[in-house]
Amino acid sequence: MPANLEEDQGKKQLKEKATRKLAASPAKSGDGSTRDSTKKTPHVSFMATIKNAFPIKFSKNEDMERKLKRESRLLNHMERKLATYQGNTKEDDQRHALAEHLRSIAPFNRRWQVTETINEGTYGVVFAVCDVETGVEGVIKVAKAVGNDAGNQTAEWEGFILEKIYKNNPNASIVRLLDKGMLADQNGEGMEFMVLEKAQFGIMEWLSKFNGLERKLAVTRAALQMLKGIHDMHREGLLHRDLKPDNMGILSMKQPIVVLFDLGMTRMYTDEDGECRVPRTTCPFRGTPEWASGWASKGREQNRFDDLIAWMYVACELYDPASSITQPLPWTYRQSNRIFNYLKTIYCPAHILLRRAPQQFYEINTYLMTANRNLTPQYKFLADKTMEAITELENLLKPKLLKNALTAKAHKEKTEDKNAKNIKTTKVK
């Protein structure tokens, strides 16, 4: 064998031997650590590969800038909370200052002496007052002028409405306007005031005196009187637009008559010729959503039927005998607008709303939900059905009422006999 061929074969054998040795030993990585070539490397995603290939590093300046922005946001939040707290404190001070000033200048118009503070606000105060000459009790509303207005427009409008109603119908079931005028606040700015007839009891307070069927009868009688007050307003071309239990009361124990008040949202639905005004295509909502009709809740023009539907909702709430009403109406505390709107439509089962009301209210509900809104409401139908419910409840209560009357009569006779004996004994002595 030639020497060159033997040399080539020897080199080839050495090379194969070295290759086998390298394959059997663990490989070393670039940092000097060993890596077992028999083990499988974990799967690396494409995005991870990109991030490893192009690492994003924030500089010290950028980190500092991010921290400063975060601290700035926290500081602004704290400043807003502090400003809100200081603003509320300032408003409270203004309210108290206004109320104290008004108490110091009483009696208003040399007539009305403050007996109690009902409500204090930044732009007005409500006091219970008494006439120093006649002893007549009333409620005075003092409204501060806002901006460039000569006086609070709502107070002026309410005073005008009350004068109009009383002038045309002295027997209307609306609180009477006893006095009005202008006062000056602590800064010398003008303030409109008006004195209204005082309702001795709120409607809820009055009804709390009754239980069972007696309460149901009292609510139905109150509903009939409320209907009269609404009719009195509609006769004058006026819509109340904010009927609710808080806006009605009982005059006194001697005169348990329901009267309506708080006419600040009243609107005239007739023009100068006494014709119904053309409905507006868009109008802002006025009233309280809880007792507003489904039509009014959608921001549509209200008319007489919306007042009557609100009247029915108020009556349904008052029929609840619970002292603390948790769910006065089916839609109270409903978060979904779809459910809220559905419960105020004709498609909602009537028993959900009228579960505690007399059966006559089913007919009332059907009429109010299906009547032509462009026609004059049938007040007589509503009054007749309410009166029918009153008669039915009175018949159910007759035995109990008769028993109570006999007991009262016997107690009265017993008291009179006792007084007569005491008088005779005194004369003998």
Tab-separated table of C-alpha atoms in Angstrom:
chain	number	residue	atom	x	y	z
A	1	MET	CA	0.000	0.000	0.000
A	2	PRO	CA	1.466	3.385	-0.892
A	3	ALA	CA	2.546	5.621	1.984
A	4	ASN	CA	0.272	8.559	0.917
A	5	LEU	CA	-2.841	6.393	0.942
A	6	GLU	CA	-2.065	5.063	4.433
A	7	GLU	CA	-1.586	8.618	5.696
A	8	ASP	CA	-4.966	9.731	4.293
A	9	GLN	CA	-6.771	6.796	5.867
A	10	GLY	CA	-5.176	7.514	9.264
A	11	LYS	CA	-6.312	11.161	9.168
A	12	LYS	CA	-9.822	10.057	8.239
A	13	GLN	CA	-10.018	7.651	11.189
A	14	LEU	CA	-8.789	10.319	13.633
A	15	LYS	CA	-11.414	12.771	12.331
A	16	GLU	CA	-14.275	10.243	12.771
A	17	LYS	CA	-13.070	9.439	16.294
A	18	ALA	CA	-13.027	13.120	17.250
A	19	THR	CA	-16.523	13.606	15.829
A	20	ARG	CA	-17.911	10.683	17.890
A	21	LYS	CA	-16.272	12.092	21.018
A	22	LEU	CA	-17.783	15.531	20.509
A	23	ALA	CA	-21.231	14.052	19.899
A	24	ALA	CA	-21.065	12.031	23.135
A	25	SER	CA	-19.947	14.977	25.352
A	26	PRO	CA	-22.355	17.894	26.464
A	27	ALA	CA	-22.026	21.018	24.392
A	28	LYS	CA	-21.008	24.322	25.880
A	29	SER	CA	-22.977	27.505	25.342
A	30	GLY	CA	-21.478	30.854	24.654
A	31	ASP	CA	-21.502	31.842	28.354
A	32	GLY	CA	-19.502	28.725	29.316
A	33	SER	CA	-22.406	26.670	30.680
A	34	THR	CA	-23.084	23.200	29.359
A	35	ARG	CA	-26.267	22.363	27.406
A	36	ASP	CA	-27.517	18.822	26.961
A	37	SER	CA	-28.141	18.343	23.249
A	38	THR	CA	-30.435	15.362	23.902
A	39	LYS	CA	-33.033	17.528	25.704
A	40	LYS	CA	-35.755	19.318	23.718
A	41	THR	CA	-35.808	23.100	23.954
A	42	PRO	CA	-39.148	24.651	24.980
A	43	HIS	CA	-41.394	26.213	22.299
A	44	VAL	CA	-40.898	29.973	21.970
A	45	SER	CA	-43.690	32.114	20.451
A	46	PHE	CA	-43.118	34.454	17.564
A	47	MET	CA	-43.828	37.580	19.682
A	48	ALA	CA	-41.451	36.389	22.383
A	49	THR	CA	-38.788	35.913	19.746
A	50	ILE	CA	-39.395	39.456	18.487
A	51	LYS	CA	-39.190	40.865	22.023
A	52	ASN	CA	-35.958	38.989	22.660
A	53	ALA	CA	-34.587	40.186	19.383
A	54	PHE	CA	-35.641	43.820	19.953
A	55	PRO	CA	-35.823	44.445	23.720
A	56	ILE	CA	-37.659	47.674	24.781
A	57	LYS	CA	-35.905	49.494	27.563
A	58	PHE	CA	-37.121	52.681	29.206
A	59	SER	CA	-34.528	55.225	29.976
A	60	LYS	CA	-34.250	56.754	33.431
A	61	ASN	CA	-35.841	59.984	32.175
A	62	GLU	CA	-38.865	58.143	30.807
A	63	ASP	CA	-39.334	56.236	34.083
A	64	MET	CA	-39.168	59.486	36.007
A	65	GLU	CA	-41.686	61.109	33.658
A	66	ARG	CA	-44.157	58.262	34.157
A	67	LYS	CA	-43.865	58.534	37.943
A	68	LEU	CA	-44.385	62.294	37.818
A	69	LYS	CA	-47.524	61.903	35.687
A	70	ARG	CA	-48.980	59.369	38.126
A	71	GLU	CA	-48.229	61.611	41.111
A	72	SER	CA	-49.788	64.553	39.255
A	73	ARG	CA	-53.009	62.592	38.658
A	74	LEU	CA	-53.232	61.645	42.336
A	75	LEU	CA	-52.595	65.242	43.373
A	76	ASN	CA	-55.310	66.567	41.034
A	77	HIS	CA	-57.781	64.021	42.409
A	78	MET	CA	-57.034	65.104	45.978
A	79	GLU	CA	-57.362	68.775	45.026
A	80	ARG	CA	-60.781	68.141	43.435
A	81	LYS	CA	-62.003	66.336	46.554
A	82	LEU	CA	-60.731	69.161	48.742
A	83	ALA	CA	-62.351	71.796	46.506
A	84	THR	CA	-65.674	69.909	46.620
A	85	TYR	CA	-65.528	69.707	50.416
A	86	GLN	CA	-64.632	73.389	50.724
A	87	GLY	CA	-67.382	74.286	48.237
A	88	ASN	CA	-69.976	72.348	50.248
A	89	THR	CA	-68.804	74.010	53.444
A	90	LYS	CA	-69.037	77.425	51.786
A	91	GLU	CA	-72.567	76.694	50.530
A	92	ASP	CA	-73.627	75.568	54.016
A	93	ASP	CA	-72.275	78.814	55.463
A	94	GLN	CA	-74.202	80.819	52.841
A	95	ARG	CA	-77.421	78.936	53.617
A	96	HIS	CA	-77.103	79.543	57.347
A	97	ALA	CA	-76.169	83.189	56.808
A	98	LEU	CA	-79.241	83.737	54.614
A	99	ALA	CA	-81.559	81.998	57.081
A	100	GLU	CA	-80.141	83.951	60.045
A	101	HIS	CA	-80.521	87.232	58.174
A	102	LEU	CA	-84.152	86.497	57.330
A	103	ARG	CA	-84.932	85.565	60.930
A	104	SER	CA	-83.382	88.837	62.086
A	105	ILE	CA	-85.640	90.976	59.848
A	106	ALA	CA	-88.874	89.140	60.758
A	107	PRO	CA	-91.799	89.763	60.974
A	108	PHE	CA	-91.977	89.974	57.184
A	109	ASN	CA	-94.218	92.687	55.827
A	110	ARG	CA	-94.872	93.567	59.502
A	111	ARG	CA	-97.097	90.516	59.597
A	112	TRP	CA	-95.417	87.139	59.412
A	113	GLN	CA	-93.323	85.902	62.325
A	114	VAL	CA	-91.065	82.858	61.838
A	115	THR	CA	-92.040	79.854	63.980
A	116	GLU	CA	-89.984	77.081	62.355
A	117	THR	CA	-87.387	76.531	59.628
A	118	ILE	CA	-88.623	73.951	57.117
A	119	ASN	CA	-85.805	74.081	54.559
A	120	GLU	CA	-82.639	76.097	53.914
A	121	GLY	CA	-81.028	76.526	50.501
A	122	THR	CA	-78.391	78.718	48.866
A	123	TYR	CA	-81.008	80.518	46.770
A	124	GLY	CA	-83.971	80.424	49.117
A	125	VAL	CA	-85.479	79.448	52.449
A	126	VAL	CA	-88.830	77.977	53.518
A	127	PHE	CA	-90.221	78.966	56.932
A	128	ALA	CA	-93.355	78.133	58.865
A	129	VAL	CA	-94.833	81.496	59.895
A	130	CYS	CA	-97.728	82.889	61.881
A	131	ASP	CA	-99.685	86.104	61.374
A	132	VAL	CA	-98.983	88.292	64.424
A	133	GLU	CA	-102.413	89.948	64.078
A	134	THR	CA	-104.806	87.082	63.329
A	135	GLY	CA	-102.818	83.993	64.360
A	136	VAL	CA	-103.252	82.399	60.920
A	137	GLU	CA	-100.496	79.899	60.136
A	138	GLY	CA	-98.748	79.794	56.784
A	139	VAL	CA	-95.630	78.783	54.896
A	140	ILE	CA	-93.352	81.451	53.447
A	141	LYS	CA	-91.095	80.758	50.467
A	142	VAL	CA	-88.251	83.229	50.043
A	143	ALA	CA	-86.539	82.901	46.647
A	144	LYS	CA	-83.262	84.694	45.925
A	145	ALA	CA	-82.717	86.363	42.544
A	146	VAL	CA	-80.396	84.351	40.284
A	147	GLY	CA	-78.079	86.097	37.804
A	148	ASN	CA	-79.670	89.135	36.171
A	149	ASP	CA	-83.265	88.043	36.929
A	150	ALA	CA	-85.467	90.528	38.782
A	151	GLY	CA	-86.570	87.619	40.987
A	152	ASN	CA	-86.768	83.880	40.956
A	153	GLN	CA	-88.869	83.064	37.905
A	154	THR	CA	-90.312	79.909	39.406
A	155	ALA	CA	-91.538	81.770	42.488
A	156	GLU	CA	-93.040	84.550	40.371
A	157	TRP	CA	-94.782	82.024	38.130
A	158	GLU	CA	-96.153	80.051	41.083
A	159	GLY	CA	-97.495	83.231	42.672
A	160	PHE	CA	-99.185	84.229	39.412
A	161	ILE	CA	-100.777	80.771	39.047
A	162	LEU	CA	-102.125	80.758	42.607
A	163	GLU	CA	-103.632	84.218	42.160
A	164	LYS	CA	-105.238	83.179	38.879
A	165	ILE	CA	-106.800	80.019	40.343
A	166	TYR	CA	-108.135	81.711	43.488
A	167	LYS	CA	-109.550	84.643	41.530
A	168	ASN	CA	-111.521	82.380	39.185
A	169	ASN	CA	-112.399	79.639	41.690
A	170	PRO	CA	-112.146	80.470	45.422
A	171	ASN	CA	-113.221	76.912	46.329
A	172	ALA	CA	-110.449	75.185	44.356
A	173	SER	CA	-108.583	72.405	46.203
A	174	ILE	CA	-105.299	74.302	45.861
A	175	VAL	CA	-103.397	76.085	48.633
A	176	ARG	CA	-104.222	79.781	48.775
A	177	LEU	CA	-101.782	82.642	48.363
A	178	LEU	CA	-101.981	84.764	51.536
A	179	ASP	CA	-99.323	87.398	50.822
A	180	LYS	CA	-96.365	88.192	48.566
A	181	GLY	CA	-93.689	90.835	48.094
A	182	MET	CA	-89.939	91.542	48.019
A	183	LEU	CA	-87.233	91.293	50.690
A	184	ALA	CA	-83.500	92.086	50.732
A	185	ASP	CA	-80.853	89.513	51.627
A	186	GLN	CA	-77.695	90.171	53.683
A	187	ASN	CA	-75.994	91.612	50.563
A	188	GLY	CA	-78.858	93.928	49.660
A	189	GLU	CA	-80.033	91.821	46.700
A	190	GLY	CA	-83.740	91.424	46.024
A	191	MET	CA	-85.605	88.280	47.030
A	192	GLU	CA	-89.131	87.330	46.021
A	193	PHE	CA	-91.332	85.943	48.803
A	194	MET	CA	-94.846	84.529	49.014
A	195	VAL	CA	-96.887	83.222	51.935
A	196	LEU	CA	-99.027	80.148	51.293
A	197	GLU	CA	-101.783	78.484	53.254
A	198	LYS	CA	-100.301	75.794	55.507
A	199	ALA	CA	-101.421	72.166	55.306
A	200	GLN	CA	-101.369	70.815	58.852
A	201	PHE	CA	-100.613	67.224	57.818
A	202	GLY	CA	-98.798	65.581	54.955
A	203	ILE	CA	-100.900	62.999	53.146
A	204	MET	CA	-98.709	60.099	54.346
A	205	GLU	CA	-98.817	61.327	57.946
A	206	TRP	CA	-102.598	61.632	57.800
A	207	LEU	CA	-103.110	58.134	56.408
A	208	SER	CA	-100.846	56.582	59.053
A	209	LYS	CA	-103.718	57.108	61.534
A	210	PHE	CA	-105.787	54.400	59.773
A	211	ASN	CA	-105.432	50.634	59.387
A	212	GLY	CA	-106.983	47.889	57.279
A	213	LEU	CA	-110.194	48.705	55.426
A	214	GLU	CA	-110.392	52.083	57.168
A	215	ARG	CA	-107.094	53.087	55.558
A	216	LYS	CA	-108.305	51.855	52.174
A	217	LEU	CA	-111.445	53.968	52.559
A	218	ALA	CA	-109.400	57.009	53.658
A	219	VAL	CA	-107.092	56.640	50.628
A	220	THR	CA	-110.050	56.380	48.234
A	221	ARG	CA	-111.666	59.491	49.715
A	222	ALA	CA	-108.343	61.329	49.452
A	223	ALA	CA	-108.032	60.184	45.817
A	224	LEU	CA	-111.441	61.695	45.033
A	225	GLN	CA	-110.385	65.021	46.564
A	226	MET	CA	-107.087	64.913	44.659
A	227	LEU	CA	-109.078	64.398	41.473
A	228	LYS	CA	-111.080	67.528	42.292
A	229	GLY	CA	-107.866	69.543	42.712
A	230	ILE	CA	-106.559	68.310	39.354
A	231	HIS	CA	-109.872	69.171	37.688
A	232	ASP	CA	-109.756	72.656	39.259
A	233	MET	CA	-106.347	73.236	37.656
A	234	HIS	CA	-107.350	71.821	34.279
A	235	ARG	CA	-110.392	74.119	34.229
A	236	GLU	CA	-108.002	77.068	34.307
A	237	GLY	CA	-105.935	75.650	31.431
A	238	LEU	CA	-103.112	74.480	33.721
A	239	LEU	CA	-101.160	71.234	34.076
A	240	HIS	CA	-99.509	70.397	37.408
A	241	ARG	CA	-96.835	68.056	35.904
A	242	ASP	CA	-95.366	67.064	39.295
A	243	LEU	CA	-98.074	65.205	41.198
A	244	LYS	CA	-96.691	63.062	44.035
A	245	PRO	CA	-97.480	62.438	47.735
A	246	ASP	CA	-95.042	65.157	48.844
A	247	ASN	CA	-96.997	67.802	46.904
A	248	MET	CA	-100.343	67.344	48.648
A	249	GLY	CA	-101.562	67.590	52.217
A	250	ILE	CA	-104.513	67.823	54.625
A	251	LEU	CA	-105.588	71.304	55.716
A	252	SER	CA	-106.483	70.466	59.340
A	253	MET	CA	-108.288	68.036	61.633
A	254	LYS	CA	-111.435	70.178	61.447
A	255	GLN	CA	-111.154	70.439	57.660
A	256	PRO	CA	-109.728	67.102	56.407
A	257	ILE	CA	-109.557	68.375	52.842
A	258	VAL	CA	-106.787	67.374	50.440
A	259	VAL	CA	-105.099	70.347	48.767
A	260	LEU	CA	-102.396	70.445	46.106
A	261	PHE	CA	-99.336	72.680	46.298
A	262	ASP	CA	-95.856	73.215	44.837
A	263	LEU	CA	-96.981	74.495	41.447
A	264	GLY	CA	-93.515	75.542	40.266
A	265	MET	CA	-93.629	73.148	37.276
A	266	THR	CA	-97.120	74.142	36.179
A	267	ARG	CA	-97.618	74.817	32.458
A	268	MET	CA	-100.515	76.328	30.551
A	269	TYR	CA	-101.845	73.918	27.933
A	270	THR	CA	-104.291	76.439	26.429
A	271	ASP	CA	-103.654	79.581	24.391
A	272	GLU	CA	-105.231	83.036	24.777
A	273	ASP	CA	-108.398	81.782	23.054
A	274	GLY	CA	-108.800	78.816	25.405
A	275	GLU	CA	-107.834	76.290	22.728
A	276	CYS	CA	-105.294	73.516	23.337
A	277	ARG	CA	-101.816	74.565	22.274
A	278	VAL	CA	-100.028	72.666	19.522
A	279	PRO	CA	-97.767	70.033	21.147
A	280	ARG	CA	-94.040	70.669	20.918
A	281	THR	CA	-92.022	68.152	18.908
A	282	THR	CA	-89.256	68.089	21.527
A	283	CYS	CA	-89.447	69.259	25.114
A	284	PRO	CA	-87.456	68.694	28.316
A	285	PHE	CA	-88.865	66.341	30.933
A	286	ARG	CA	-90.651	68.013	33.836
A	287	GLY	CA	-91.747	66.184	36.960
A	288	THR	CA	-90.567	63.238	39.048
A	289	PRO	CA	-89.870	59.985	37.128
A	290	GLU	CA	-91.378	57.802	39.858
A	291	TRP	CA	-94.917	59.134	39.327
A	292	ALA	CA	-94.665	60.426	35.754
A	293	SER	CA	-96.604	58.689	32.986
A	294	GLY	CA	-94.815	56.525	30.437
A	295	TRP	CA	-95.561	59.174	27.807
A	296	ALA	CA	-93.942	61.932	29.885
A	297	SER	CA	-90.942	59.734	30.770
A	298	LYS	CA	-90.055	59.586	27.068
A	299	GLY	CA	-89.690	63.385	26.932
A	300	ARG	CA	-92.934	63.990	25.059
A	301	GLU	CA	-95.355	66.879	25.465
A	302	GLN	CA	-97.600	66.341	28.487
A	303	ASN	CA	-101.332	66.961	28.574
A	304	ARG	CA	-104.241	66.399	30.960
A	305	PHE	CA	-104.031	62.611	30.734
A	306	ASP	CA	-100.490	62.649	32.133
A	307	ASP	CA	-101.710	64.410	35.289
A	308	LEU	CA	-104.506	61.842	35.636
A	309	ILE	CA	-102.142	58.894	35.184
A	310	ALA	CA	-99.859	60.397	37.847
A	311	TRP	CA	-102.951	60.708	40.092
A	312	MET	CA	-103.625	56.975	39.647
A	313	TYR	CA	-99.986	56.109	40.428
A	314	VAL	CA	-100.091	58.193	43.616
A	315	ALA	CA	-103.307	56.457	44.719
A	316	CYS	CA	-101.762	53.022	44.064
A	317	GLU	CA	-98.795	53.937	46.256
A	318	LEU	CA	-101.001	55.217	49.075
A	319	TYR	CA	-102.950	51.936	49.144
A	320	ASP	CA	-99.819	50.193	50.454
A	321	PRO	CA	-100.519	49.759	54.202
A	322	ALA	CA	-96.872	49.294	55.231
A	323	SER	CA	-95.460	51.995	57.512
A	324	SER	CA	-92.138	51.926	55.631
A	325	ILE	CA	-92.821	51.214	51.966
A	326	THR	CA	-89.965	49.279	50.359
A	327	GLN	CA	-91.500	48.790	46.891
A	328	PRO	CA	-94.259	51.422	46.566
A	329	LEU	CA	-94.654	51.034	42.796
A	330	PRO	CA	-93.627	48.128	40.524
A	331	TRP	CA	-90.875	50.141	38.828
A	332	THR	CA	-89.287	51.572	41.973
A	333	TYR	CA	-85.553	50.733	42.133
A	334	ARG	CA	-85.612	49.165	38.658
A	335	GLN	CA	-82.261	49.696	36.961
A	336	SER	CA	-83.296	48.676	33.446
A	337	ASN	CA	-84.959	51.390	31.364
A	338	ARG	CA	-86.653	48.722	29.247
A	339	ILE	CA	-88.378	47.227	32.304
A	340	PHE	CA	-89.203	50.704	33.626
A	341	ASN	CA	-90.843	51.721	30.347
A	342	TYR	CA	-92.656	48.384	29.920
A	343	LEU	CA	-94.274	48.582	33.368
A	344	LYS	CA	-95.807	51.945	32.414
A	345	THR	CA	-97.436	50.716	29.202
A	346	ILE	CA	-100.802	49.117	28.487
A	347	TYR	CA	-99.018	45.809	27.828
A	348	CYS	CA	-98.060	45.427	31.496
A	349	PRO	CA	-100.553	43.208	33.429
A	350	ALA	CA	-102.751	45.554	35.471
A	351	HIS	CA	-102.671	43.423	38.627
A	352	ILE	CA	-98.959	44.200	39.070
A	353	LEU	CA	-99.840	47.863	39.640
A	354	LEU	CA	-103.351	47.529	41.127
A	355	ARG	CA	-102.816	44.582	43.468
A	356	ARG	CA	-103.973	46.595	46.525
A	357	ALA	CA	-106.408	49.026	44.859
A	358	PRO	CA	-110.219	48.576	44.696
A	359	GLN	CA	-111.489	46.708	41.643
A	360	GLN	CA	-112.921	49.940	40.172
A	361	PHE	CA	-109.367	51.104	39.500
A	362	TYR	CA	-108.979	48.387	36.860
A	363	GLU	CA	-111.577	50.229	34.773
A	364	ILE	CA	-109.890	53.553	35.514
A	365	ASN	CA	-106.509	52.152	34.429
A	366	THR	CA	-107.958	50.732	31.195
A	367	TYR	CA	-109.589	54.051	30.335
A	368	LEU	CA	-106.507	56.196	31.019
A	369	MET	CA	-104.219	53.867	29.049
A	370	THR	CA	-106.447	53.537	25.971
A	371	ALA	CA	-108.258	56.896	25.701
A	372	ASN	CA	-107.651	59.335	22.863
A	373	ARG	CA	-105.177	61.815	24.356
A	374	ASN	CA	-106.412	64.616	22.090
A	375	LEU	CA	-109.916	64.605	23.611
A	376	THR	CA	-111.115	66.056	26.915
A	377	PRO	CA	-110.767	63.470	29.718
A	378	GLN	CA	-113.980	62.058	31.193
A	379	TYR	CA	-113.597	63.392	34.734
A	380	LYS	CA	-117.146	62.314	35.619
A	381	PHE	CA	-116.352	58.690	34.748
A	382	LEU	CA	-113.262	58.789	36.987
A	383	ALA	CA	-115.185	60.447	39.836
A	384	ASP	CA	-118.106	57.991	39.536
A	385	LYS	CA	-115.805	54.974	39.672
A	386	THR	CA	-113.941	56.393	42.677
A	387	MET	CA	-117.262	57.135	44.413
A	388	GLU	CA	-118.411	53.591	43.650
A	389	ALA	CA	-115.308	52.257	45.406
A	390	ILE	CA	-115.999	54.521	48.407
A	391	THR	CA	-119.599	53.253	48.692
A	392	GLU	CA	-118.457	49.634	48.484
A	393	LEU	CA	-115.864	50.121	51.230
A	394	GLU	CA	-118.366	51.973	53.442
A	395	ASN	CA	-120.815	49.052	53.137
A	396	LEU	CA	-118.083	46.634	54.183
A	397	LEU	CA	-117.244	48.821	57.175
A	398	LYS	CA	-120.848	49.555	58.237
A	399	PRO	CA	-121.017	46.956	61.054
A	400	LYS	CA	-117.724	48.150	62.486
A	401	LEU	CA	-118.629	51.828	62.086
A	402	LEU	CA	-122.022	51.229	63.740
A	403	LYS	CA	-120.369	49.442	66.637
A	404	ASN	CA	-117.852	52.269	67.063
A	405	ALA	CA	-120.659	54.851	66.940
A	406	LEU	CA	-122.655	53.006	69.640
A	407	THR	CA	-119.550	52.673	71.802
A	408	ALA	CA	-118.790	56.382	71.428
A	409	LYS	CA	-122.406	57.279	72.266
A	410	ALA	CA	-122.392	55.077	75.383
A	411	HIS	CA	-119.079	56.567	76.504
A	412	LYS	CA	-120.451	60.083	75.997
A	413	GLU	CA	-123.609	59.328	78.035
A	414	LYS	CA	-121.528	57.777	80.800
A	415	THR	CA	-119.284	60.835	80.929
A	416	GLU	CA	-122.299	63.187	81.035
A	417	ASP	CA	-123.881	61.211	83.904
A	418	LYS	CA	-120.634	61.298	85.832
A	419	ASN	CA	-120.316	65.055	85.342
A	420	ALA	CA	-123.933	65.573	86.439
A	421	LYS	CA	-123.329	63.599	89.667
A	422	ASN	CA	-120.211	65.639	90.397
A	423	ILE	CA	-122.181	68.873	89.954
A	424	LYS	CA	-124.924	67.675	92.353
A	425	THR	CA	-122.332	66.628	94.946
A	426	THR	CA	-120.678	70.040	94.722
A	427	LYS	CA	-124.018	71.846	95.233
A	428	VAL	CA	-124.877	69.723	98.329
A	429	LYS	CA	-121.531	70.558	99.913
